[in-house]
Amino acid sequence: MNKRISMLFTIAAVAVMGATLFGSTYTQTQISGQSLDMSKMDIDVMDQIRQMGGLQLVMPQAFAETDCGALESTGRTVVEFNLTGESVELPIMGGKTFNAMTFSGQIPGPTLRVTQGDVVKMTLSIPDWEVTGHGNDMHASQITALAFDSVNPGESIQYCYIAEAAGVFKYHCSGVHLVGMDQHVLSGMYGIAIVDPANGYKKLMVEKTSGSGQLDRQFYSADALEFTLQFNQLYLTDGNYDAGKMFKHETTATVVNGMQFGYTPNMLHNLLITGDAGKNVFVVQPWTGLELEQYQSQLLYVENDQHVRLFIENNGNEPVFFHIVGEILDRVTQGNRVQSAATETWLLGGSQNMIVDIVFDEPGVYALVNHDYAAIYTGGLGLFVAGDPFGLNPRLVNAGILEAPVPSYAYALGNPSDAVPPMGMNSIAHPAVNIHGLYTDEVASDMKNAGLIPLWEVIPTLPPVP
Ligand SMILES: [Cu+2]
């Protein structure tokens, strides 16, 4: 069966099983009180900094534009990367909103993907209606920091650089001449560039035992199903950035790709698994309900015995102890150098990254976490679902909805767009991609026009299966 059709049929089945779903009201959150109890500070940190002369650092000279012309004529592939700086209001768990700052109306900003040796031509434009200037510091570059100075509303800058080093690299707003950089980044102005190695990724070797226990090795092609996972924090008081909390490391929310608990089940998954949309299959289901549209939580679907590659960045202010509950990280790479294999957890400091290669051996549900308990309980948790752990395939095949079992639920529901990077040289295409992320409605609408699946619209319109 055509994959797209089988997807729609599967969604139709979901719709039938969920007749009660569509008239129901979503529950904004089934866990609450994620805001930590903030005690009063003994001293006013900000006031002390002001007394010391303040944090304002002024660039010693005017912005110096790097020469795109010279690099563009080298014959290298030139990849254009266009961003806008926009302050917008976006939702936060619990049904409220916060004052966000974004690159191009989304958190994280768009993912750039190039090949080692390519020229990146970055253009940052600030709309004239924007309330503040913004800059863009791209860690994948090796050029003067002056290029990252801020751009005023109504203006734009451009710089070019060669992506010389392979790996994952943060990019982030540099504030207004560095002032407010913390606010801009921790309010959402961050993203990643993936620089694929010029010679491609390496095949994956996983050590196994076989038979009666003999040591064996399994090799997987370099081609992999890929996801991006970007960790960060929010420090908020009444929806506004609170520098006092940042200085004290008092996290209001831990986010993965911009959202707390964004990859947890919704009522649709309840319905599929238990037959009851209101019966939670997981303790944390804060983003549930078709009314939430692009914000409704979705899950990360992989096949068993499939090479999965995760591009992970710590964009935040706290360490990330990256762990997948029930799995072992088969390989950890930083830059283009293997750091570890068969390891349980890997530590990322601020502005640090890694590529994790992993094979999910058994059907099941696997939680990715920042294994810091404060981070887990404030949102640093999401779920991979490998294979068909809920036994849905036989039900769908018996009902004539699927011709044959599918190896992951991604064939039916797609994977969330904010976790799916642009395709690279060793990418396995996702069977389908649904629209999910901390996007403005304009961004979500653009994605819909580009053909991504708006599950919140597709599901209610499908006819019942006879
Ligand atoms: Cu900014």
CSV table of C-alpha atoms and ligand atoms in Angstrom, one decimal:
chain,number,residue,atom,x,y,z
A,1,MET,CA,0.0,0.0,0.0
A,2,ASN,CA,1.1,3.5,-0.8
A,3,LYS,CA,2.6,4.9,2.4
A,4,ARG,CA,0.7,8.1,2.2
A,5,ILE,CA,-2.6,6.3,1.7
A,6,SER,CA,-1.9,3.9,4.5
A,7,MET,CA,-1.2,6.8,6.7
A,8,LEU,CA,-4.5,8.3,6.0
A,9,PHE,CA,-6.3,5.1,6.5
A,10,THR,CA,-4.6,4.6,9.8
A,11,ILE,CA,-5.6,8.1,10.8
A,12,ALA,CA,-9.2,7.3,9.7
A,13,ALA,CA,-9.1,4.3,12.0
A,14,VAL,CA,-8.0,6.6,14.7
A,15,ALA,CA,-10.8,8.9,13.9
A,16,VAL,CA,-13.4,6.1,14.2
A,17,MET,CA,-12.0,4.8,17.4
A,18,GLY,CA,-12.1,8.3,18.7
A,19,ALA,CA,-15.6,9.4,17.9
A,20,THR,CA,-15.9,10.9,21.3
A,21,LEU,CA,-12.6,12.7,20.9
A,22,PHE,CA,-13.7,15.5,18.6
A,23,GLY,CA,-16.3,17.0,20.7
A,24,SER,CA,-14.2,16.9,23.8
A,25,THR,CA,-12.4,19.7,25.5
A,26,TYR,CA,-8.7,19.3,26.0
A,27,THR,CA,-7.2,19.3,29.4
A,28,GLN,CA,-4.6,22.0,29.5
A,29,THR,CA,-2.4,20.2,31.9
A,30,GLN,CA,-2.7,17.1,34.0
A,31,ILE,CA,0.3,18.1,36.0
A,32,SER,CA,0.6,21.5,37.4
A,33,GLY,CA,2.7,23.7,39.6
A,34,GLN,CA,5.8,23.4,37.4
A,35,SER,CA,6.8,26.9,38.4
A,36,LEU,CA,9.3,26.5,41.2
A,37,ASP,CA,8.7,28.2,44.5
A,38,MET,CA,10.9,31.2,44.2
A,39,SER,CA,12.2,32.5,47.4
A,40,LYS,CA,13.1,36.1,47.8
A,41,MET,CA,16.7,36.9,47.1
A,42,ASP,CA,18.8,38.2,49.9
A,43,ILE,CA,20.5,40.6,47.6
A,44,ASP,CA,19.5,42.2,44.3
A,45,VAL,CA,21.9,40.7,41.9
A,46,MET,CA,21.0,43.0,39.0
A,47,ASP,CA,21.5,46.0,41.3
A,48,GLN,CA,24.9,44.8,42.3
A,49,ILE,CA,25.9,44.4,38.7
A,50,ARG,CA,24.7,47.9,37.9
A,51,GLN,CA,26.8,49.2,40.8
A,52,MET,CA,29.9,47.4,39.4
A,53,GLY,CA,29.4,49.3,36.1
A,54,GLY,CA,26.9,47.1,34.4
A,55,LEU,CA,27.2,44.3,31.9
A,56,GLN,CA,27.1,46.5,28.8
A,57,LEU,CA,29.9,45.7,26.5
A,58,VAL,CA,30.2,47.9,23.4
A,59,MET,CA,31.9,46.7,20.3
A,60,PRO,CA,35.1,48.8,19.8
A,61,GLN,CA,34.4,49.4,16.1
A,62,ALA,CA,31.6,49.4,13.6
A,63,PHE,CA,30.3,46.2,12.2
A,64,ALA,CA,32.6,44.9,9.6
A,65,GLU,CA,30.9,42.9,6.8
A,66,THR,CA,32.7,39.8,5.7
A,67,ASP,CA,33.2,39.5,2.0
A,68,CYS,CA,30.6,37.3,0.5
A,69,GLY,CA,31.7,38.1,-3.0
A,70,ALA,CA,35.1,36.5,-2.6
A,71,LEU,CA,33.8,33.3,-1.1
A,72,GLU,CA,30.9,33.1,-3.5
A,73,SER,CA,33.3,33.0,-6.5
A,74,THR,CA,35.4,30.1,-5.1
A,75,GLY,CA,33.3,27.4,-6.8
A,76,ARG,CA,32.1,26.0,-3.5
A,77,THR,CA,28.5,25.2,-2.9
A,78,VAL,CA,26.9,28.4,-1.4
A,79,VAL,CA,24.0,27.7,1.0
A,80,GLU,CA,21.8,30.7,1.8
A,81,PHE,CA,20.4,31.0,5.3
A,82,ASN,CA,17.9,33.7,5.8
A,83,LEU,CA,16.6,34.6,9.2
A,84,THR,CA,14.4,37.3,10.7
A,85,GLY,CA,14.4,38.4,14.3
A,86,GLU,CA,10.9,38.6,15.8
A,87,SER,CA,9.4,39.1,19.3
A,88,VAL,CA,6.2,37.2,19.6
A,89,GLU,CA,3.9,35.7,22.2
A,90,LEU,CA,4.0,31.9,22.4
A,91,PRO,CA,2.3,29.3,24.6
A,92,ILE,CA,3.8,27.8,27.7
A,93,MET,CA,2.6,24.6,29.5
A,94,GLY,CA,-0.5,25.2,31.5
A,95,GLY,CA,-2.4,27.3,29.0
A,96,LYS,CA,-0.6,30.5,29.5
A,97,THR,CA,1.8,32.4,27.2
A,98,PHE,CA,5.2,34.0,27.5
A,99,ASN,CA,7.0,36.8,25.7
A,100,ALA,CA,9.2,35.0,23.3
A,101,MET,CA,12.0,36.1,21.0
A,102,THR,CA,12.5,34.1,17.9
A,103,PHE,CA,14.4,33.5,14.7
A,104,SER,CA,11.8,33.4,12.0
A,105,GLY,CA,8.8,32.9,14.3
A,106,GLN,CA,9.8,29.6,15.7
A,107,ILE,CA,11.7,28.1,18.7
A,108,PRO,CA,14.3,26.7,18.0
A,109,GLY,CA,15.1,28.7,14.9
A,110,PRO,CA,15.3,26.9,11.5
A,111,THR,CA,17.9,24.2,11.3
A,112,LEU,CA,20.7,24.9,8.8
A,113,ARG,CA,22.2,21.8,7.1
A,114,VAL,CA,25.3,22.0,5.0
A,115,THR,CA,28.3,19.8,4.0
A,116,GLN,CA,31.8,20.5,5.3
A,117,GLY,CA,33.5,23.0,3.0
A,118,ASP,CA,30.3,24.7,1.9
A,119,VAL,CA,29.9,28.5,2.1
A,120,VAL,CA,27.2,29.7,4.4
A,121,LYS,CA,25.6,33.0,3.3
A,122,MET,CA,23.7,34.2,6.4
A,123,THR,CA,21.3,37.1,6.2
A,124,LEU,CA,19.6,38.4,9.3
A,125,SER,CA,16.7,40.8,8.8
A,126,ILE,CA,14.9,42.7,11.5
A,127,PRO,CA,11.4,43.9,10.5
A,128,ASP,CA,10.8,47.6,11.1
A,129,TRP,CA,8.0,46.8,13.5
A,130,GLU,CA,10.3,44.7,15.8
A,131,VAL,CA,10.9,46.2,19.2
A,132,THR,CA,14.6,45.6,19.5
A,133,GLY,CA,17.7,44.8,17.5
A,134,HIS,CA,19.2,41.3,17.3
A,135,GLY,CA,22.4,39.7,16.1
A,136,ASN,CA,23.4,36.2,15.1
A,137,ASP,CA,26.5,34.4,16.4
A,138,MET,CA,27.0,31.2,14.5
A,139,HIS,CA,29.3,28.7,16.2
A,140,ALA,CA,29.9,26.9,12.9
A,141,SER,CA,31.8,29.9,11.7
A,142,GLN,CA,35.4,31.0,12.3
A,143,ILE,CA,35.2,34.7,11.6
A,144,THR,CA,35.5,38.0,13.5
A,145,ALA,CA,33.0,38.4,16.3
A,146,LEU,CA,32.3,41.8,14.9
A,147,ALA,CA,30.2,40.1,12.2
A,148,PHE,CA,27.7,39.1,15.0
A,149,ASP,CA,27.0,42.6,16.2
A,150,SER,CA,23.3,43.6,16.4
A,151,VAL,CA,21.1,44.8,13.6
A,152,ASN,CA,18.6,47.6,14.1
A,153,PRO,CA,14.9,47.2,13.3
A,154,GLY,CA,14.2,47.8,9.6
A,155,GLU,CA,17.8,46.8,8.7
A,156,SER,CA,19.6,43.6,7.7
A,157,ILE,CA,23.1,42.2,7.7
A,158,GLN,CA,24.8,39.5,5.7
A,159,TYR,CA,28.0,37.6,6.3
A,160,CYS,CA,29.6,34.6,4.7
A,161,TYR,CA,31.8,31.9,6.0
A,162,ILE,CA,33.1,28.4,5.1
A,163,ALA,CA,31.7,25.7,7.3
A,164,GLU,CA,35.1,24.1,7.8
A,165,ALA,CA,34.4,21.8,10.8
A,166,ALA,CA,31.9,18.9,10.7
A,167,GLY,CA,29.5,18.5,13.6
A,168,VAL,CA,26.6,20.2,15.3
A,169,PHE,CA,26.9,23.9,16.1
A,170,LYS,CA,24.7,26.3,18.0
A,171,TYR,CA,23.7,29.7,16.6
A,172,HIS,CA,22.2,32.3,18.9
A,173,CYS,CA,21.2,35.9,19.2
A,174,SER,CA,24.0,38.1,20.5
A,175,GLY,CA,21.6,40.7,21.9
A,176,VAL,CA,22.0,44.4,21.3
A,177,HIS,CA,25.8,44.9,21.4
A,178,LEU,CA,25.8,41.9,23.7
A,179,VAL,CA,23.4,43.6,26.1
A,180,GLY,CA,20.4,41.3,26.8
A,181,MET,CA,22.1,38.3,25.1
A,182,ASP,CA,20.9,36.1,28.0
A,183,GLN,CA,17.4,37.4,27.6
A,184,HIS,CA,17.3,36.9,23.9
A,185,VAL,CA,18.7,33.4,23.9
A,186,LEU,CA,16.8,32.2,26.9
A,187,SER,CA,13.6,33.7,25.4
A,188,GLY,CA,14.0,31.5,22.3
A,189,MET,CA,16.7,32.9,19.9
A,190,TYR,CA,18.7,29.8,19.3
A,191,GLY,CA,19.1,27.1,16.7
A,192,ILE,CA,21.6,24.7,15.2
A,193,ALA,CA,23.7,24.2,12.1
A,194,ILE,CA,24.4,20.6,11.1
A,195,VAL,CA,27.7,20.3,9.1
A,196,ASP,CA,27.8,16.9,7.5
A,197,PRO,CA,31.3,15.4,7.2
A,198,ALA,CA,32.7,15.9,3.6
A,199,ASN,CA,33.1,12.1,3.3
A,200,GLY,CA,29.8,11.3,5.0
A,201,TYR,CA,29.0,9.6,8.3
A,202,LYS,CA,30.6,6.4,9.4
A,203,LYS,CA,28.8,3.1,9.6
A,204,LEU,CA,27.8,2.0,13.1
A,205,MET,CA,29.2,-0.9,14.8
A,206,VAL,CA,27.3,-2.4,17.8
A,207,GLU,CA,28.9,-5.0,19.9
A,208,LYS,CA,26.5,-7.9,20.7
A,209,THR,CA,26.7,-11.4,22.0
A,210,SER,CA,25.0,-14.1,20.1
A,211,GLY,CA,24.1,-17.8,20.4
A,212,SER,CA,25.3,-19.1,23.8
A,213,GLY,CA,27.1,-15.8,24.5
A,214,GLN,CA,29.8,-15.4,22.0
A,215,LEU,CA,30.9,-11.9,21.3
A,216,ASP,CA,29.7,-10.6,18.0
A,217,ARG,CA,29.4,-7.4,16.1
A,218,GLN,CA,26.6,-5.9,14.1
A,219,PHE,CA,27.2,-3.3,11.5
A,220,TYR,CA,24.7,-0.7,10.3
A,221,SER,CA,25.0,1.4,7.2
A,222,ALA,CA,25.8,5.1,7.7
A,223,ASP,CA,22.3,5.9,6.5
A,224,ALA,CA,20.1,6.8,9.5
A,225,LEU,CA,16.7,8.1,10.5
A,226,GLU,CA,17.6,11.5,12.1
A,227,PHE,CA,16.2,13.7,14.8
A,228,THR,CA,17.3,17.0,16.4
A,229,LEU,CA,16.9,17.6,20.2
A,230,GLN,CA,17.8,21.0,21.5
A,231,PHE,CA,17.7,21.6,25.3
A,232,ASN,CA,17.2,24.9,27.0
A,233,GLN,CA,15.5,26.6,30.0
A,234,LEU,CA,13.0,29.3,30.6
A,235,TYR,CA,13.4,31.7,33.5
A,236,LEU,CA,10.1,33.5,33.8
A,237,THR,CA,8.1,35.7,36.1
A,238,ASP,CA,4.5,36.3,34.9
A,239,GLY,CA,5.5,35.4,31.4
A,240,ASN,CA,8.5,37.7,31.2
A,241,TYR,CA,12.2,36.8,31.3
A,242,ASP,CA,13.6,37.1,34.8
A,243,ALA,CA,17.3,37.7,34.9
A,244,GLY,CA,17.4,37.3,38.7
A,245,LYS,CA,16.2,33.7,38.3
A,246,MET,CA,18.8,33.1,35.6
A,247,PHE,CA,21.7,34.3,37.8
A,248,LYS,CA,20.5,32.0,40.6
A,249,HIS,CA,19.9,29.1,38.1
A,250,GLU,CA,16.3,28.9,39.2
A,251,THR,CA,14.7,27.2,36.2
A,252,THR,CA,11.1,27.8,35.6
A,253,ALA,CA,10.9,25.4,32.7
A,254,THR,CA,13.2,22.9,31.0
A,255,VAL,CA,12.4,22.7,27.3
A,256,VAL,CA,13.3,20.3,24.5
A,257,ASN,CA,13.0,21.9,21.1
A,258,GLY,CA,11.3,24.8,22.8
A,259,MET,CA,8.6,22.9,24.7
A,260,GLN,CA,8.2,21.3,28.0
A,261,PHE,CA,7.1,17.7,27.6
A,262,GLY,CA,6.4,18.3,23.9
A,263,TYR,CA,7.0,14.7,23.0
A,264,THR,CA,4.5,13.0,25.3
A,265,PRO,CA,1.2,11.2,24.4
A,266,ASN,CA,-2.0,13.2,23.7
A,267,MET,CA,-5.6,12.0,24.0
A,268,LEU,CA,-5.3,10.4,20.6
A,269,HIS,CA,-2.6,8.1,21.8
A,270,ASN,CA,-4.8,7.4,24.9
A,271,LEU,CA,-7.6,6.4,22.5
A,272,LEU,CA,-5.4,4.2,20.3
A,273,ILE,CA,-3.8,2.4,23.2
A,274,THR,CA,-6.6,2.2,25.8
A,275,GLY,CA,-9.7,2.9,23.7
A,276,ASP,CA,-10.5,5.8,26.0
A,277,ALA,CA,-9.3,9.3,25.0
A,278,GLY,CA,-9.7,10.5,28.6
A,279,LYS,CA,-7.6,7.6,30.1
A,280,ASN,CA,-4.0,8.8,30.2
A,281,VAL,CA,-1.4,6.3,29.2
A,282,PHE,CA,1.4,8.5,30.6
A,283,VAL,CA,1.7,10.5,33.7
A,284,VAL,CA,2.6,13.7,31.9
A,285,GLN,CA,0.2,14.8,29.1
A,286,PRO,CA,0.2,18.6,29.2
A,287,TRP,CA,-0.3,19.4,25.5
A,288,THR,CA,-3.4,17.3,24.6
A,289,GLY,CA,-6.3,18.4,22.4
A,290,LEU,CA,-6.8,19.0,18.7
A,291,GLU,CA,-7.5,22.7,19.5
A,292,LEU,CA,-3.9,23.1,20.4
A,293,GLU,CA,-3.0,22.5,16.7
A,294,GLN,CA,0.7,22.7,16.2
A,295,TYR,CA,1.3,22.6,20.0
A,296,GLN,CA,-0.4,19.3,20.6
A,297,SER,CA,2.2,16.9,21.8
A,298,GLN,CA,3.4,14.2,19.4
A,299,LEU,CA,5.7,11.2,19.8
A,300,LEU,CA,9.0,10.3,18.2
A,301,TYR,CA,8.6,7.1,16.2
A,302,VAL,CA,11.4,4.8,15.1
A,303,GLU,CA,11.7,1.3,13.8
A,304,ASN,CA,13.5,-1.5,15.6
A,305,ASP,CA,16.9,-2.5,14.4
A,306,GLN,CA,17.1,0.8,12.5
A,307,HIS,CA,20.1,3.1,12.7
A,308,VAL,CA,18.9,6.3,14.4
A,309,ARG,CA,21.1,9.5,14.5
A,310,LEU,CA,20.3,12.2,17.0
A,311,PHE,CA,21.8,15.7,16.7
A,312,ILE,CA,21.8,17.1,20.2
A,313,GLU,CA,22.6,20.6,21.4
A,314,ASN,CA,22.6,22.2,24.8
A,315,ASN,CA,21.5,25.7,24.0
A,316,GLY,CA,20.8,26.5,27.7
A,317,ASN,CA,22.3,27.6,30.9
A,318,GLU,CA,22.3,24.3,32.8
A,319,PRO,CA,24.1,21.0,32.1
A,320,VAL,CA,22.4,18.3,30.1
A,321,PHE,CA,22.9,14.7,31.3
A,322,PHE,CA,21.5,13.1,28.2
A,323,HIS,CA,20.1,9.6,28.8
A,324,ILE,CA,17.5,7.4,27.2
A,325,VAL,CA,15.7,5.3,29.7
A,326,GLY,CA,15.9,1.6,28.7
A,327,GLU,CA,18.6,2.1,26.1
A,328,ILE,CA,22.3,2.5,25.8
A,329,LEU,CA,23.9,5.2,23.6
A,330,ASP,CA,25.6,3.0,21.0
A,331,ARG,CA,28.0,5.8,19.9
A,332,VAL,CA,28.7,9.4,20.9
A,333,THR,CA,30.5,11.7,18.4
A,334,GLN,CA,31.5,15.3,18.9
A,335,GLY,CA,32.8,17.3,16.0
A,336,ASN,CA,33.8,14.4,13.7
A,337,ARG,CA,35.5,12.3,16.4
A,338,VAL,CA,34.0,9.4,18.3
A,339,GLN,CA,34.0,10.1,22.1
A,340,SER,CA,32.4,7.0,23.4
A,341,ALA,CA,30.5,3.9,22.6
A,342,ALA,CA,28.0,1.8,24.5
A,343,THR,CA,27.6,4.5,27.2
A,344,GLU,CA,24.6,5.1,29.5
A,345,THR,CA,24.7,8.9,29.7
A,346,TRP,CA,26.7,11.7,28.2
A,347,LEU,CA,27.2,15.2,29.6
A,348,LEU,CA,26.8,18.3,27.6
A,349,GLY,CA,27.8,21.7,29.1
A,350,GLY,CA,26.3,24.9,27.8
A,351,SER,CA,26.8,25.4,24.1
A,352,GLN,CA,28.0,21.9,23.7
A,353,ASN,CA,26.7,19.2,21.3
A,354,MET,CA,26.9,15.7,20.2
A,355,ILE,CA,25.7,13.2,17.7
A,356,VAL,CA,24.3,10.0,19.2
A,357,ASP,CA,23.9,6.9,17.1
A,358,ILE,CA,21.5,4.4,18.5
A,359,VAL,CA,19.6,1.3,17.6
A,360,PHE,CA,16.4,0.5,19.5
A,361,ASP,CA,16.6,-3.2,19.9
A,362,GLU,CA,13.2,-4.1,21.3
A,363,PRO,CA,9.7,-2.7,20.7
A,364,GLY,CA,8.8,-0.3,23.4
A,365,VAL,CA,8.6,3.2,24.8
A,366,TYR,CA,11.9,4.9,25.7
A,367,ALA,CA,12.2,8.2,27.5
A,368,LEU,CA,14.8,10.7,26.5
A,369,VAL,CA,15.7,12.8,29.5
A,370,ASN,CA,18.1,15.3,30.9
A,371,HIS,CA,18.9,13.0,33.9
A,372,ASP,CA,18.9,15.9,36.3
A,373,TYR,CA,15.8,15.4,38.4
A,374,ALA,CA,15.0,19.1,38.4
A,375,ALA,CA,15.2,19.1,34.6
A,376,ILE,CA,13.1,16.0,34.2
A,377,TYR,CA,10.2,17.3,36.4
A,378,THR,CA,10.3,20.8,34.7
A,379,GLY,CA,9.9,19.4,31.2
A,380,GLY,CA,13.2,17.8,30.1
A,381,LEU,CA,11.6,14.5,29.0
A,382,GLY,CA,10.2,13.1,25.8
A,383,LEU,CA,9.3,9.7,24.4
A,384,PHE,CA,10.6,7.6,21.6
A,385,VAL,CA,8.3,4.7,20.5
A,386,ALA,CA,10.1,1.9,18.8
A,387,GLY,CA,8.2,-0.6,16.6
A,388,ASP,CA,4.7,-1.6,17.5
A,389,PRO,CA,4.8,-2.0,21.3
A,390,PHE,CA,1.0,-1.5,21.6
A,391,GLY,CA,0.1,-4.2,19.1
A,392,LEU,CA,-1.8,-1.9,16.9
A,393,ASN,CA,-0.7,-3.5,13.6
A,394,PRO,CA,-2.9,-6.6,13.9
A,395,ARG,CA,-5.9,-4.5,14.8
A,396,LEU,CA,-5.4,-2.3,11.8
A,397,VAL,CA,-4.6,-5.2,9.5
A,398,ASN,CA,-7.6,-7.2,10.7
A,399,ALA,CA,-9.8,-4.2,10.1
A,400,GLY,CA,-8.6,-3.9,6.5
A,401,ILE,CA,-7.1,-0.5,7.2
A,402,LEU,CA,-3.5,-1.6,6.6
A,403,GLU,CA,-2.6,-4.2,4.0
A,404,ALA,CA,0.5,-5.1,6.0
A,405,PRO,CA,2.1,-4.3,9.3
A,406,VAL,CA,4.1,-1.1,9.4
A,407,PRO,CA,7.5,-1.0,11.2
A,408,SER,CA,6.7,2.2,13.1
A,409,TYR,CA,3.8,4.5,13.8
A,410,ALA,CA,5.6,7.2,11.8
A,411,TYR,CA,4.0,5.5,8.8
A,412,ALA,CA,0.6,6.3,10.3
A,413,LEU,CA,1.0,9.5,12.1
A,414,GLY,CA,4.3,11.0,11.0
A,415,ASN,CA,7.1,12.3,13.1
A,416,PRO,CA,7.0,15.8,14.6
A,417,SER,CA,8.4,18.5,12.3
A,418,ASP,CA,10.4,20.3,15.0
A,419,ALA,CA,12.4,17.1,15.6
A,420,VAL,CA,13.1,16.3,11.9
A,421,PRO,CA,16.2,18.0,10.4
A,422,PRO,CA,16.6,18.8,6.8
A,423,MET,CA,17.9,15.8,4.8
A,424,GLY,CA,21.6,15.3,4.5
A,425,MET,CA,23.9,12.9,2.7
A,426,ASN,CA,23.2,9.9,4.9
A,427,SER,CA,19.6,10.6,5.8
A,428,ILE,CA,16.8,8.1,5.7
A,429,ALA,CA,13.6,9.9,4.8
A,430,HIS,CA,10.9,10.0,7.5
A,431,PRO,CA,7.8,8.1,6.2
A,432,ALA,CA,5.7,11.2,7.0
A,433,VAL,CA,6.1,14.4,9.0
A,434,ASN,CA,3.4,16.1,11.0
A,435,ILE,CA,3.4,19.8,12.0
A,436,HIS,CA,4.5,20.1,15.6
A,437,GLY,CA,6.5,22.8,17.3
A,438,LEU,CA,6.7,26.1,19.1
A,439,TYR,CA,5.7,27.9,15.8
A,440,THR,CA,3.7,31.0,15.2
A,441,ASP,CA,0.5,30.4,13.3
A,442,GLU,CA,2.1,31.9,10.2
A,443,VAL,CA,5.0,29.4,10.4
A,444,ALA,CA,2.6,26.5,10.9
A,445,SER,CA,0.5,27.7,7.9
A,446,ASP,CA,3.6,27.8,5.7
A,447,MET,CA,4.4,24.3,6.7
A,448,LYS,CA,0.9,23.2,5.8
A,449,ASN,CA,1.2,24.8,2.4
A,450,ALA,CA,4.5,23.0,2.0
A,451,GLY,CA,2.7,19.6,2.4
A,452,LEU,CA,3.4,18.7,6.0
A,453,ILE,CA,0.5,17.0,7.8
A,454,PRO,CA,-1.8,19.1,10.1
A,455,LEU,CA,-3.1,16.2,12.1
A,456,TRP,CA,-5.5,18.5,13.9
A,457,GLU,CA,-7.3,19.2,10.6
A,458,VAL,CA,-6.9,15.8,8.9
A,459,ILE,CA,-8.3,13.6,11.7
A,460,PRO,CA,-11.7,15.2,12.1
A,461,THR,CA,-12.4,15.4,8.4
A,462,LEU,CA,-11.8,11.7,7.6
A,463,PRO,CA,-14.9,9.6,7.0
A,464,PRO,CA,-15.6,6.8,9.4
A,465,VAL,CA,-14.3,3.4,8.3
A,466,PRO,CA,-17.3,1.0,7.6
B,1,CU,CU,17.9,39.0,19.9
